[in-house]
Coordinates of C-alpha atoms in Angstrom, one line a residue:
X1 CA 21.1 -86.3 47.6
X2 CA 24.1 -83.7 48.2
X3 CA 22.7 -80.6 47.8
X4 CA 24.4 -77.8 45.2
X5 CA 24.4 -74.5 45.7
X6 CA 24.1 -72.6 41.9
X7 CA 25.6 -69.3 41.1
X8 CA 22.6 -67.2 40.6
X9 CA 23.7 -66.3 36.7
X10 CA 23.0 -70.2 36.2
X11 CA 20.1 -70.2 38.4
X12 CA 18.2 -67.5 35.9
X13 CA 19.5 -69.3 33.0
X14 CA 18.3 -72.4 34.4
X15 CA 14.7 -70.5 35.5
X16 CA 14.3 -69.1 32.3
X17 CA 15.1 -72.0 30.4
X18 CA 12.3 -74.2 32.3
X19 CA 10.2 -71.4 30.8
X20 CA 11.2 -71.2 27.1
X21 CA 10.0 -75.2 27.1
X22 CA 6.9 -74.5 28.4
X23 CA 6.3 -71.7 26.3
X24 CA 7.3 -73.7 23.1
X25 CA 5.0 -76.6 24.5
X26 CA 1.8 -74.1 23.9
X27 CA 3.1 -73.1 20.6
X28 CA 3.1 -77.1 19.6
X29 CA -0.4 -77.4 21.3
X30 CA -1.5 -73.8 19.4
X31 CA 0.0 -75.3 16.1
X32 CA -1.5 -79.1 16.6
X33 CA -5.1 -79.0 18.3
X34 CA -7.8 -79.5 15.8
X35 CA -10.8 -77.2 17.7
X36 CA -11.4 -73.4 17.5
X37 CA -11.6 -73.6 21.2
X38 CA -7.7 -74.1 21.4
X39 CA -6.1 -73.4 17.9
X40 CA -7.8 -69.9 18.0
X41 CA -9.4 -69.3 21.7
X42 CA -6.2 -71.0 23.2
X43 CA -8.5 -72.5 26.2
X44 CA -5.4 -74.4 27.4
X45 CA -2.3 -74.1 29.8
X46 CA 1.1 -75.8 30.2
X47 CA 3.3 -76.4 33.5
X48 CA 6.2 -78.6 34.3
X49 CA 6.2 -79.7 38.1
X50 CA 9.1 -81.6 40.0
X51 CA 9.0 -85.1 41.1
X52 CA 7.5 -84.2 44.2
X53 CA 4.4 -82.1 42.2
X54 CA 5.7 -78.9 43.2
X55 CA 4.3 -76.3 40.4
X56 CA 8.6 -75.1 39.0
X57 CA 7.2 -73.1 35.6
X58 CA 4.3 -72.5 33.6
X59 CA 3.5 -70.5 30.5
X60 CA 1.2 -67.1 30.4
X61 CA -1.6 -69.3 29.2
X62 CA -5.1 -69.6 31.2
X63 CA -3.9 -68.5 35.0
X64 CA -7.0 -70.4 36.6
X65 CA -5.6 -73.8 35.1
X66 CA -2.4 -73.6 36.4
X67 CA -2.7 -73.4 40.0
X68 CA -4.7 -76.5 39.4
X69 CA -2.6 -78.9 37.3
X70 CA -0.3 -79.6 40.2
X71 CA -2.8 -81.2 42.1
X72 CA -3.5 -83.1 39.1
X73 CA 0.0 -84.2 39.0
X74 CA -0.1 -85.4 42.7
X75 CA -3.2 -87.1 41.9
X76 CA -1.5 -89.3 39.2
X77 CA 1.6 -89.7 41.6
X78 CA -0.5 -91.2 44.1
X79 CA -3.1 -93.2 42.6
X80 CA 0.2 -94.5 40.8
X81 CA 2.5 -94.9 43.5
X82 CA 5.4 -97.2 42.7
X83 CA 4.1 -98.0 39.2
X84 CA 5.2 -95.1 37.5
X85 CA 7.3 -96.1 34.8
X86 CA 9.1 -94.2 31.4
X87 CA 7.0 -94.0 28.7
X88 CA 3.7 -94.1 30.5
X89 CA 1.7 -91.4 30.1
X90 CA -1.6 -90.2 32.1
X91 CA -4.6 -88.6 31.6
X92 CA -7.7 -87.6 34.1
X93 CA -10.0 -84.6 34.2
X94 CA -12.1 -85.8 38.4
X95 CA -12.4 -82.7 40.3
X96 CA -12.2 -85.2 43.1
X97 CA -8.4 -85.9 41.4
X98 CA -7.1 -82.4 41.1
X99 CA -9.2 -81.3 37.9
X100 CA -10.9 -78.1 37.8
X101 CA -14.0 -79.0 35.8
X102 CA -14.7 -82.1 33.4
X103 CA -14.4 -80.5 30.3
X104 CA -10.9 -79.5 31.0
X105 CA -9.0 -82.6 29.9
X106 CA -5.6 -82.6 31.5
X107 CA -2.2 -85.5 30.2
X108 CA 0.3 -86.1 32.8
X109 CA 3.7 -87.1 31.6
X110 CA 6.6 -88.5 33.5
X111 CA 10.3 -87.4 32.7
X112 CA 13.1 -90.1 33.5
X113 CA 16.4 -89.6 34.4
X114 CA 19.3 -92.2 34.8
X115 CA 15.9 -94.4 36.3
X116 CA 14.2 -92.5 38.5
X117 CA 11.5 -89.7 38.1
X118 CA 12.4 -86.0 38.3
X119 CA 9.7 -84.2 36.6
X120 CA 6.1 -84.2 35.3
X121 CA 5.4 -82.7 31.9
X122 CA 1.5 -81.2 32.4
X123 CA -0.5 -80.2 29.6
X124 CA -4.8 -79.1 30.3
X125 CA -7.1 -78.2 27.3
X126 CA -10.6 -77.3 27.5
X127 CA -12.3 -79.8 24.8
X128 CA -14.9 -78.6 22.7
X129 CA -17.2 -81.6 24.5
X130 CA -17.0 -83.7 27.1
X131 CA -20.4 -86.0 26.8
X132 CA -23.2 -85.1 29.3
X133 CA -26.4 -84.0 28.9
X134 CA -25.9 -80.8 26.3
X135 CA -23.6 -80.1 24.1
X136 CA -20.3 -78.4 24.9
X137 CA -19.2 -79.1 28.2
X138 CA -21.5 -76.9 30.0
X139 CA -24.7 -78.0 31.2
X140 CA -26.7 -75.5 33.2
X141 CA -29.7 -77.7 34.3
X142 CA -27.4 -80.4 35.9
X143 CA -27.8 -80.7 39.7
X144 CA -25.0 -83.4 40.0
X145 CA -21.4 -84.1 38.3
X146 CA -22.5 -86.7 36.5
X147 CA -24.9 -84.9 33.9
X148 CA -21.9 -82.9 33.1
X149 CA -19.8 -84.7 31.2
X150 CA -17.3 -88.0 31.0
X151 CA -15.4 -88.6 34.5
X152 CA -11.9 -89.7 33.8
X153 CA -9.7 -90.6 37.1
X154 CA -6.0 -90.8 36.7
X155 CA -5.4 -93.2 34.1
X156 CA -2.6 -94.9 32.5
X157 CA -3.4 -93.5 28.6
X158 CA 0.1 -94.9 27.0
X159 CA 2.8 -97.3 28.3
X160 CA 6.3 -97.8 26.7
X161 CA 5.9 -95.1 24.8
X162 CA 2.7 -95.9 23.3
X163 CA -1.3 -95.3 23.9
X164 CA -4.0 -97.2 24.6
X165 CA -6.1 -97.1 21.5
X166 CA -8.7 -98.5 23.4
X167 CA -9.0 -95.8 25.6
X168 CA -8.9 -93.3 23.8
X169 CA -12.0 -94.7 22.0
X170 CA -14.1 -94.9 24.8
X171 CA -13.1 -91.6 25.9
X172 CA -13.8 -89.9 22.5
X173 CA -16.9 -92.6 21.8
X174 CA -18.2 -90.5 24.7
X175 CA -18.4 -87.2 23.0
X176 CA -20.3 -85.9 20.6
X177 CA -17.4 -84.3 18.1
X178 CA -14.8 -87.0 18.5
X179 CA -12.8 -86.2 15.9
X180 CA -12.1 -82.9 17.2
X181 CA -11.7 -84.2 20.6
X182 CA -9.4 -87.2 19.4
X183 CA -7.1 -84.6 17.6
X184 CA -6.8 -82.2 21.0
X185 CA -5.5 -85.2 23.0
X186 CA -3.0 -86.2 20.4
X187 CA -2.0 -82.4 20.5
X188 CA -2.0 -82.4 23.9
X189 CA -0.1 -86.0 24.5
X190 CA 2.3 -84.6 22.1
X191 CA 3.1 -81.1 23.6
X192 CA 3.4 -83.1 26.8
X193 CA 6.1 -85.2 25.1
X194 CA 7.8 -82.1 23.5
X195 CA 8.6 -81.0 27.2
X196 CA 9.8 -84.6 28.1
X197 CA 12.2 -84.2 24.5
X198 CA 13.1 -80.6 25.5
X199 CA 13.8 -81.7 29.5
X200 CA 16.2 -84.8 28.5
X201 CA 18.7 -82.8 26.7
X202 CA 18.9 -80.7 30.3
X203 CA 19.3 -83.6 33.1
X204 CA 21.9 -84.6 30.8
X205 CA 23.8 -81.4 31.1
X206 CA 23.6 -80.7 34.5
X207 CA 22.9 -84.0 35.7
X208 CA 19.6 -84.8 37.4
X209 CA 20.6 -84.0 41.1
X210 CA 22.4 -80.7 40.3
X211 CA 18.9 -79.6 38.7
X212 CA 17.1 -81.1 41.6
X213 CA 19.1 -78.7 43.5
X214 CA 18.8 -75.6 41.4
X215 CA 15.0 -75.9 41.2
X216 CA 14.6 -76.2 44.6
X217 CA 16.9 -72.9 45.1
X218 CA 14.6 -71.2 42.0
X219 CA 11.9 -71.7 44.0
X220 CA 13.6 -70.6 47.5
X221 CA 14.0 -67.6 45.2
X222 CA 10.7 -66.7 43.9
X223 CA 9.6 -67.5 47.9
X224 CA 11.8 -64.8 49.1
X225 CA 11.0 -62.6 46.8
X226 CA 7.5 -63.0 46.9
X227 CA 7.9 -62.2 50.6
X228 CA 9.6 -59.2 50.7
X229 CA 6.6 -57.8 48.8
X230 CA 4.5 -59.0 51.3
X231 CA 6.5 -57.7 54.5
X232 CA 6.5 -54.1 52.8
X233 CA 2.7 -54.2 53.1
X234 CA 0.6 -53.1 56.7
X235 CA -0.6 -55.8 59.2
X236 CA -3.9 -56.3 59.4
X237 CA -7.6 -57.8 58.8
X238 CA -9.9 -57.3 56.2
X239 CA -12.5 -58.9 54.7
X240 CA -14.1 -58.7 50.7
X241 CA -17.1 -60.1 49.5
X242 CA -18.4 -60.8 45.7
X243 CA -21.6 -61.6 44.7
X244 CA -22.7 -63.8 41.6
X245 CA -25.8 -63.6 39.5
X246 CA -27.7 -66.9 40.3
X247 CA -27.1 -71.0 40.2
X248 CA -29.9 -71.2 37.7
X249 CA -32.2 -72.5 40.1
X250 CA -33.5 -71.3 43.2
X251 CA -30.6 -69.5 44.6
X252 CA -29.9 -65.6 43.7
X253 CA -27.2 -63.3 44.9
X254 CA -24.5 -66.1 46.4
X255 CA -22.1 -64.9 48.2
X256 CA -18.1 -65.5 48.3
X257 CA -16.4 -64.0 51.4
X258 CA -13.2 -63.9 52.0
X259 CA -11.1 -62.6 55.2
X260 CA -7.7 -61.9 54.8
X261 CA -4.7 -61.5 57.6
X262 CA -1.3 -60.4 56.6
X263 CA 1.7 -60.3 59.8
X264 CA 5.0 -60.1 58.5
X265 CA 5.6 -61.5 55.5
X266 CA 3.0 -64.0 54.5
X267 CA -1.0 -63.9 54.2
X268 CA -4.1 -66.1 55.5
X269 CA -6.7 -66.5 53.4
X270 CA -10.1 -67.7 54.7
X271 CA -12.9 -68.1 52.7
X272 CA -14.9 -70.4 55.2
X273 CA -17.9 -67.6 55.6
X274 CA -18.9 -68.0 51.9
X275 CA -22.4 -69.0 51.2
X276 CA -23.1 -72.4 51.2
X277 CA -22.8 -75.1 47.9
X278 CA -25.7 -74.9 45.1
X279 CA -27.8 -76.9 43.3
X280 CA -26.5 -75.6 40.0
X281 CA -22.9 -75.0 38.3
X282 CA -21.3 -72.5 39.8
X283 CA -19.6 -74.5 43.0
X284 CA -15.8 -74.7 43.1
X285 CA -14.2 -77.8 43.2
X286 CA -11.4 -77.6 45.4
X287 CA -8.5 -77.4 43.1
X288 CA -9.8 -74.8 41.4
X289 CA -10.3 -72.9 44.5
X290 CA -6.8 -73.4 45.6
X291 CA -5.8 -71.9 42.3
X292 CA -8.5 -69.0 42.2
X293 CA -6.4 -68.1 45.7
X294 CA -3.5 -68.2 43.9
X295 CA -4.2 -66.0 40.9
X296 CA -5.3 -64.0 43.0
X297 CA -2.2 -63.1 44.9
X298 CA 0.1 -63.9 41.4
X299 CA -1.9 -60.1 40.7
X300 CA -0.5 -58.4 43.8
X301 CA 3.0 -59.4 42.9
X302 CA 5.5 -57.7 40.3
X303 CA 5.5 -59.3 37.3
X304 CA 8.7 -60.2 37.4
X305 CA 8.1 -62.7 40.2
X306 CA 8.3 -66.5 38.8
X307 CA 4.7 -67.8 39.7
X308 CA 5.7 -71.2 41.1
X309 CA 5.4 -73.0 44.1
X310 CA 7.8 -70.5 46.4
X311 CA 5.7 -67.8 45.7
X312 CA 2.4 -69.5 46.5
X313 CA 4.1 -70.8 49.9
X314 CA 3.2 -67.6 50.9
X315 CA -0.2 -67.9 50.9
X316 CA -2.3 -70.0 53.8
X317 CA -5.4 -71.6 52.3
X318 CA -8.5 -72.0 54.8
X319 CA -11.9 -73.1 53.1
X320 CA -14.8 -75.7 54.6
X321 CA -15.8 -78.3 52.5
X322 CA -19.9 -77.8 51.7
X323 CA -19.4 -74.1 50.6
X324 CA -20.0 -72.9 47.0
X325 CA -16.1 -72.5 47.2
X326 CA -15.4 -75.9 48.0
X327 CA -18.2 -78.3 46.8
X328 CA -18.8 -81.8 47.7
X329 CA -17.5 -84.1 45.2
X330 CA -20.5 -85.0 43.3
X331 CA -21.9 -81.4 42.6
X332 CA -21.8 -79.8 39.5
X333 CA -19.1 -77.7 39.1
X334 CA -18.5 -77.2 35.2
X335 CA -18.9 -73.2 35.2
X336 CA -16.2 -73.0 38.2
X337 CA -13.3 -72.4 36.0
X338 CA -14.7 -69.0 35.4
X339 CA -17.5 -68.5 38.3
X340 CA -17.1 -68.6 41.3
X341 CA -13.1 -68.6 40.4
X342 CA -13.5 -65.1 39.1
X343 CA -15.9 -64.0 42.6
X344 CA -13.1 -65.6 44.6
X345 CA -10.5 -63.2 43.1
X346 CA -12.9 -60.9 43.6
X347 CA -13.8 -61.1 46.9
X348 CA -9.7 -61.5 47.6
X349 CA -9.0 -58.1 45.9
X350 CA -11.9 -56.3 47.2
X351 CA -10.0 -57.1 50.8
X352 CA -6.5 -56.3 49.7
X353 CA -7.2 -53.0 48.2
X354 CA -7.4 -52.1 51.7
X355 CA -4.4 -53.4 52.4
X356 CA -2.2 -52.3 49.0
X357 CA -4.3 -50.1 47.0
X358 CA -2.2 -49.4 44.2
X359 CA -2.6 -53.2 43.8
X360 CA -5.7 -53.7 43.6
X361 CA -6.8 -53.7 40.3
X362 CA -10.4 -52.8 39.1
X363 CA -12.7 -55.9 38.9
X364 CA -12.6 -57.6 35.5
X365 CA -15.7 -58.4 33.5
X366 CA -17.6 -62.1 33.9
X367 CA -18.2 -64.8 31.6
X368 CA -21.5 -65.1 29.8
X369 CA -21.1 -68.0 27.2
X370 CA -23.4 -69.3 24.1
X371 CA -22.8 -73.0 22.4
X372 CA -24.7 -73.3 19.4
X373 CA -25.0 -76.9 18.5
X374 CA -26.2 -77.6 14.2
X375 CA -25.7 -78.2 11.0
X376 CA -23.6 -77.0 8.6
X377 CA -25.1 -76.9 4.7
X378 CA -21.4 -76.6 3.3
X379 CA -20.2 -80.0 5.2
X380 CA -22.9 -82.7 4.8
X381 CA -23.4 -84.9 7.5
X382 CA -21.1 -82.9 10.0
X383 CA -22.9 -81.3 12.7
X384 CA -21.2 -78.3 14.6
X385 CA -20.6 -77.2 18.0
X386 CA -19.7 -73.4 18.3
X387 CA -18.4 -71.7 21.7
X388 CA -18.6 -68.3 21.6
X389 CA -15.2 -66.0 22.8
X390 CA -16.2 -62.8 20.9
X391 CA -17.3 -60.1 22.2
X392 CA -15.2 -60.2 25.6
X393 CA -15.7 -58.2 28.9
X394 CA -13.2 -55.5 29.7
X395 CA -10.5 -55.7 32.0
X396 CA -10.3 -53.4 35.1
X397 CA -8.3 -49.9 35.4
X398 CA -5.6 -50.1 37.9
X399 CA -2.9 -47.5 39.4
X400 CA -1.0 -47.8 36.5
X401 CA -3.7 -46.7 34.2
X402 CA -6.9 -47.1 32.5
X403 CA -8.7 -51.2 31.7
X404 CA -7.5 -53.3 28.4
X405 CA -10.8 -53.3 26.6
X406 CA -12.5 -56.5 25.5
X407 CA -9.4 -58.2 27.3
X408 CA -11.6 -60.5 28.9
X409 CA -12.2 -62.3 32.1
X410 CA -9.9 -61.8 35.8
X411 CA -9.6 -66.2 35.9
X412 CA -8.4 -65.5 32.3
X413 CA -6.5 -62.1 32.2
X414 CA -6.5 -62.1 28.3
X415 CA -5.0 -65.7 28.2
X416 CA -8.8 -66.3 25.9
X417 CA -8.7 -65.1 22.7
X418 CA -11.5 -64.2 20.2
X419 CA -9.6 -65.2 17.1
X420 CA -9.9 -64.3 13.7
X421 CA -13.6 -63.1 13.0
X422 CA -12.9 -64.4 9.1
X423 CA -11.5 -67.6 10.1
X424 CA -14.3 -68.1 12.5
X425 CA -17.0 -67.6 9.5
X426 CA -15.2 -70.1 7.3
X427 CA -15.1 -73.0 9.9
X428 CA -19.0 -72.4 11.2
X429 CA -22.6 -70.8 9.2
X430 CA -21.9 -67.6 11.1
X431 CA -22.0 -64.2 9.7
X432 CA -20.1 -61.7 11.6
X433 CA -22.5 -58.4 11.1
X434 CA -21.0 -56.1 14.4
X435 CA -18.0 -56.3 16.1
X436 CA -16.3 -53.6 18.4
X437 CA -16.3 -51.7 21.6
X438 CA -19.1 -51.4 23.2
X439 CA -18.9 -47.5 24.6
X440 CA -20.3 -46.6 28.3
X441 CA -20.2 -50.5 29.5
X442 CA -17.1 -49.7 31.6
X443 CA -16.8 -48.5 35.2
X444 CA -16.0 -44.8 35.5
X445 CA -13.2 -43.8 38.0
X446 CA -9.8 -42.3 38.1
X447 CA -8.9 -44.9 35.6
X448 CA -11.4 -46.4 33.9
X449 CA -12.1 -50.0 33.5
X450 CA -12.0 -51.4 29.8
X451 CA -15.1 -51.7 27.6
X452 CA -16.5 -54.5 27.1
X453 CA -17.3 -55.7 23.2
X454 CA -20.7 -55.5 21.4
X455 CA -21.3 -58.4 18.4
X456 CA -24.1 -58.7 16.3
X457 CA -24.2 -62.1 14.6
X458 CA -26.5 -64.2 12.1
X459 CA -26.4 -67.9 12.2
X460 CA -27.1 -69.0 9.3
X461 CA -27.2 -73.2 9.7
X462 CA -28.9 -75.4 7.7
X463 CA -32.0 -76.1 9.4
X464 CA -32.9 -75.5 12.9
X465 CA -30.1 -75.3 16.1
X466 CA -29.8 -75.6 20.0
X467 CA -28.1 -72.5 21.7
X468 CA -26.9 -73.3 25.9
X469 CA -25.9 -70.7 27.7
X470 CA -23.6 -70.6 30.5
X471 CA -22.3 -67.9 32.9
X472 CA -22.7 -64.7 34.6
X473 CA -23.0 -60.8 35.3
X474 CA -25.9 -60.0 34.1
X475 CA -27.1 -58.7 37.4
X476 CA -23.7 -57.5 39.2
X477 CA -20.7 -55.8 36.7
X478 CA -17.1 -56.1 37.7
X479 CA -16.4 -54.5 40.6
X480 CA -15.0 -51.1 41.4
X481 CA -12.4 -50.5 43.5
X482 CA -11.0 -47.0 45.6
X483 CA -13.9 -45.6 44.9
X484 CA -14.2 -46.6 41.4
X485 CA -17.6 -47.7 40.0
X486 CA -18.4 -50.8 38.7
X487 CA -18.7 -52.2 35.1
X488 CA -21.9 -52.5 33.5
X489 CA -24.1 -56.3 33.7
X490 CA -23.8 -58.3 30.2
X491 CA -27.2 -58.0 27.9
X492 CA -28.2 -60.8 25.6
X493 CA -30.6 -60.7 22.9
X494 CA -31.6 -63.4 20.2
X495 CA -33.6 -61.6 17.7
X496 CA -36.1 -63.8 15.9
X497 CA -35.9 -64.1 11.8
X498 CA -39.8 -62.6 12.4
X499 CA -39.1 -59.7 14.6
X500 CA -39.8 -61.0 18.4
X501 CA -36.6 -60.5 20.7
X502 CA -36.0 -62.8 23.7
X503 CA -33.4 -61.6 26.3
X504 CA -30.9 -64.7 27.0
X505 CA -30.6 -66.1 30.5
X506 CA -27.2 -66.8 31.8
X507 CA -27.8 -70.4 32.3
X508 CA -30.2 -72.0 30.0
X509 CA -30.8 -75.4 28.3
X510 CA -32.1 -76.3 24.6
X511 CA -32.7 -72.6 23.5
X512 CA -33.9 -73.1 19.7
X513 CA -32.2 -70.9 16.6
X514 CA -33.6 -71.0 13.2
X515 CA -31.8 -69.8 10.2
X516 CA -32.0 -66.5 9.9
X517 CA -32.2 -65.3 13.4
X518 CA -29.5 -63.2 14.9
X519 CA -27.3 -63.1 18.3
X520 CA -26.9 -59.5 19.9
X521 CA -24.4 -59.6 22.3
X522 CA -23.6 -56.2 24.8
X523 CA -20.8 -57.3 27.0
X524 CA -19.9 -55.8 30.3
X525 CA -16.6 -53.7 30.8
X526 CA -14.0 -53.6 33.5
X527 CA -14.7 -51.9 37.1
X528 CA -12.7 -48.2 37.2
X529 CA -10.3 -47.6 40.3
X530 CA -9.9 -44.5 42.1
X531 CA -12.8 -41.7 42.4
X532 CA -14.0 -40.2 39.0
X533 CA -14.2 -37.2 40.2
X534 CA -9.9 -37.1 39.8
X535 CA -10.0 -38.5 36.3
X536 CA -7.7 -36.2 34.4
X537 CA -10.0 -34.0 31.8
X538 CA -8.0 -34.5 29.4
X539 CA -8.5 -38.4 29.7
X540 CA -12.0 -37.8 29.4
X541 CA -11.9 -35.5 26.3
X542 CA -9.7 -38.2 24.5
X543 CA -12.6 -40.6 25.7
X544 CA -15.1 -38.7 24.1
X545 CA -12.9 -38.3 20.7
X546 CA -12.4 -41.8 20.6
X547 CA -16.0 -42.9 21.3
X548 CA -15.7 -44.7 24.1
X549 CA -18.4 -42.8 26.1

């Protein structure tokens, strides 16, 4: 291929039009999915790769997905090597093929031009169930990747521009709402086929090897400019370390440790000194620690910087296989996407802000979700599986000012969304009693991390439910940073119909819920940055006004 060089005017029309598809790709999947986990949480992320699965754009969706889907897309490319045709269409969700955890379905789409590939069109969604043991997706008791859920390799899901009914029917037969689950694939199978519709029109105006070219120099691009950032930074070693809760077994306190070099213009990251793999949930598979790594450093950057495969070339990746990082492939690994991904940001920032302080961002809060598997009186014979997003964590303060309350998780960065309190009590026997900030659960500092969200909830079923719980922070808050202190730990209580209170667990299995009894959720805010003692007085007066301490 004779290689074009692109006037940079067409280059960032090029750059941004890659971009605008995947954006309107999540508006199709927003618009189309049939679960409250995606048409109101938005628990999904879109990313068009090249032909050789190098990550060229993604949307501001769910930033722990998206370092991960191009190793889903190279998984497809080579279990399908040569047999790649137009109008096939994949799907897979192994985290030994590139997926992060089983619940997160992902469809791979190929994109033809005059008969050979040139892009894959990559579309992940969280589905509301994935089979397993419990309910949901998450199952805290399992001590291998089988109890969690339906393993799907890279397979051929569609072929001449159909699907394989049959299939899909096994796949959904596998899952306990497959309705729902049916309709998020065929939102996600068509999103993935809006970006093939929207990428046509483009090969045809440039012509497949002049795009070829101009991706690669977009890329070259966001490389460079990723590096000067880098090069303006000291040399040096440090090291960070972030601690979560528990596996829900027998191991407390786990430990993610990362040591991080920067000379000249790029960095090492080594997380080979973290504790080693667990029994429970919380290991890593390893394309989600590849793509924890790179959210991490996608923070340190300007916004402005495209977060594609040039800027992550700056980044080296060392891990060892056996870690809670990097688990061997038949651990359970469902509660990665949000712990230990969110420790290994951590852990990463915690080293950085020694590096570039103004940065390093305050710790954001941790994930503590509730399922609540029952019936629903005003739908006979339709049981219902709800996954809680209210009542989010707090983000962390920063340089640049004080946390985004309730903003949510760092592997998220507000990509989650609560949704409509209203719509959530039509669609499930839920009654919304409490639902705001939650004052004092952020970290002090010089900016002060966000609060975290207080909910008060009845369920209100007919007849009696199943609540799982799956997550962490309810010993360690976000973390400080410059001297800021950390957010406060999460604090669940179910409160019995007759009085009696029991304080939820962060992984448990089969918890029951009768009618009547009520959900009292005090979420943990972000970690503050920068001493307290400098926090402007007037800041804190307007705190005080405002009710936030």
């Amino acid at each position: 291929m004779t290689a074009h060089m692109t006037d940079p005017v067409t280059l960032a029309v090029l750059d941004n039009r890659l971009r605008a598809i995947v954006e309107e790709m999540g508006e199709a999947m927003l618009r189309t999915s049939y679960s409250q986990i995606l048409n109101s949480s938005r628990d999904f992320s879109i990313a068009l790769c090249d032909a050789g699965c190098r990550l060229v754009a993604q949307a501001d969706h769910i930033p722990v997905h998206v370092g991960a889907m191009p190793w889903a897309a190279k998984s497809v490319a080579d279990a399908f090597a040569g047999q790649v045709r137009e109008g096939d269409c994949f799907l897979m969700n192994d985290p030994a093929y590139g997926g992060s955890h089983l619940p997160d379905l992902t469809v791979v789409l190929p994109v033809f031009a005059e008969g050979a590939l040139r892009f894959w069109s990559v579309v992940r969604a969280h589905q509301t169930d994935i089979g397993g043991a419990t309910m949901g997706g998450y199952n805290p008791g399992a001590t291998e990747l089988w109890q969690e859920g339906l393993r799907v390799p890279p397979i051929r899901i569609g072929e001449d521009g159909g699907l394989r009914e049959d299939l899909i029917r096994m796949i959904v037969t596998n899952t306990r709402l497959a309705r729902d689950v049916r309709g998020d694939l065929m939102a996600m199978i068509g999103s993935a086929r809006l970006g093939e519709t929207r990428l046509k029109p483009l090969l045809a105006k440039y012509g497949p090897d002049y795009l070829d070219s101009a991706v690669s120099q977009i890329l070259d691009l966001s490389e460079a400019h990723a590096r000067r950032i880098v090069a303006a930074w000291p040399d040096g070693e440090w090291t960070g370390e972030a601690i979560l809760d528990d596996d829900g077994f027998d191991r407390v306190d786990i430990a993610i440790r990362a040591r991080v070099t920067k000379r000249g213009d790029g960095l090492r990251v080594d997380l080979t000194e973290s504790d080693p793999q667990t029994t429970g949930f919380v290991n890593s598979s390893f394309a989600n620690m590849r793509s924890a790594v790179a959210m991490a450093f996608a923070f340190l950057l300007d916004p402005e910087v495209s977060k594609n495969d040039g800027a992550f070339r700056v980044v080296e990746v060392v891990a060892k296989q056996g870690t809670v990082v990097w688990a061997d492939e038949t651990r359970p690994v469902t509660m990665c996407t949000s712990h230990c991904s969110n420790e290994i940001v951590e852990a990463i920032i915690r080293a950085m802000q020694h590096c570039c302080p103004e940065r390093a961002m305050g710790g954001w809060g941790r994930r503590f979700r509730v399922a609540i598997q029952g019936k629903d009186a005003r739908r006979p014979g339709r049981q219902f599986v709800w996954h809680m997003f209210h009542a989010r964590p707090g983000g962390g303060g920063s340089s640049g000012g004080d946390g985004w309350s309730t903003s949510g998780e760092w592997h998220s960065a507000g990509g989650l969304k609560f949704g409509s309190v209203e719509m959530a009590e039509a669609r499930f026997p839920l009654l919304f009693e409490h639902h705001e900030f939650l004052p004092g659960s952020q970290g002090d500092g010089r900016y002060r991390g966000g609060l975290g969200g207080e909910l008060v909830m009845k369920i209100e079923a007919d007849g009696p439910s199943r609540a799982n719980t799956a997550g962490d922070g309810a010993r360690h808050g976000a973390a400080g940073m410059q001297g800021g202190e950390d957010g406060k730990p999460h604090h669940y209580v179910l409160r019995r119909a007759d009085g009696t209170e029991q304080v939820l667990k962060t992984k448990q299995v089969g918890i029951p819920v009768q009618p009547g009894d009520r959900l009292h959720v005090r979420a943990g805010g972000g970690g503050g940055w920068g001493p307290p003692a400098e926090r402007d007085p007037n800041a804190r007066e307007r705190d005080a006004r405002e009710g936030y301490v």
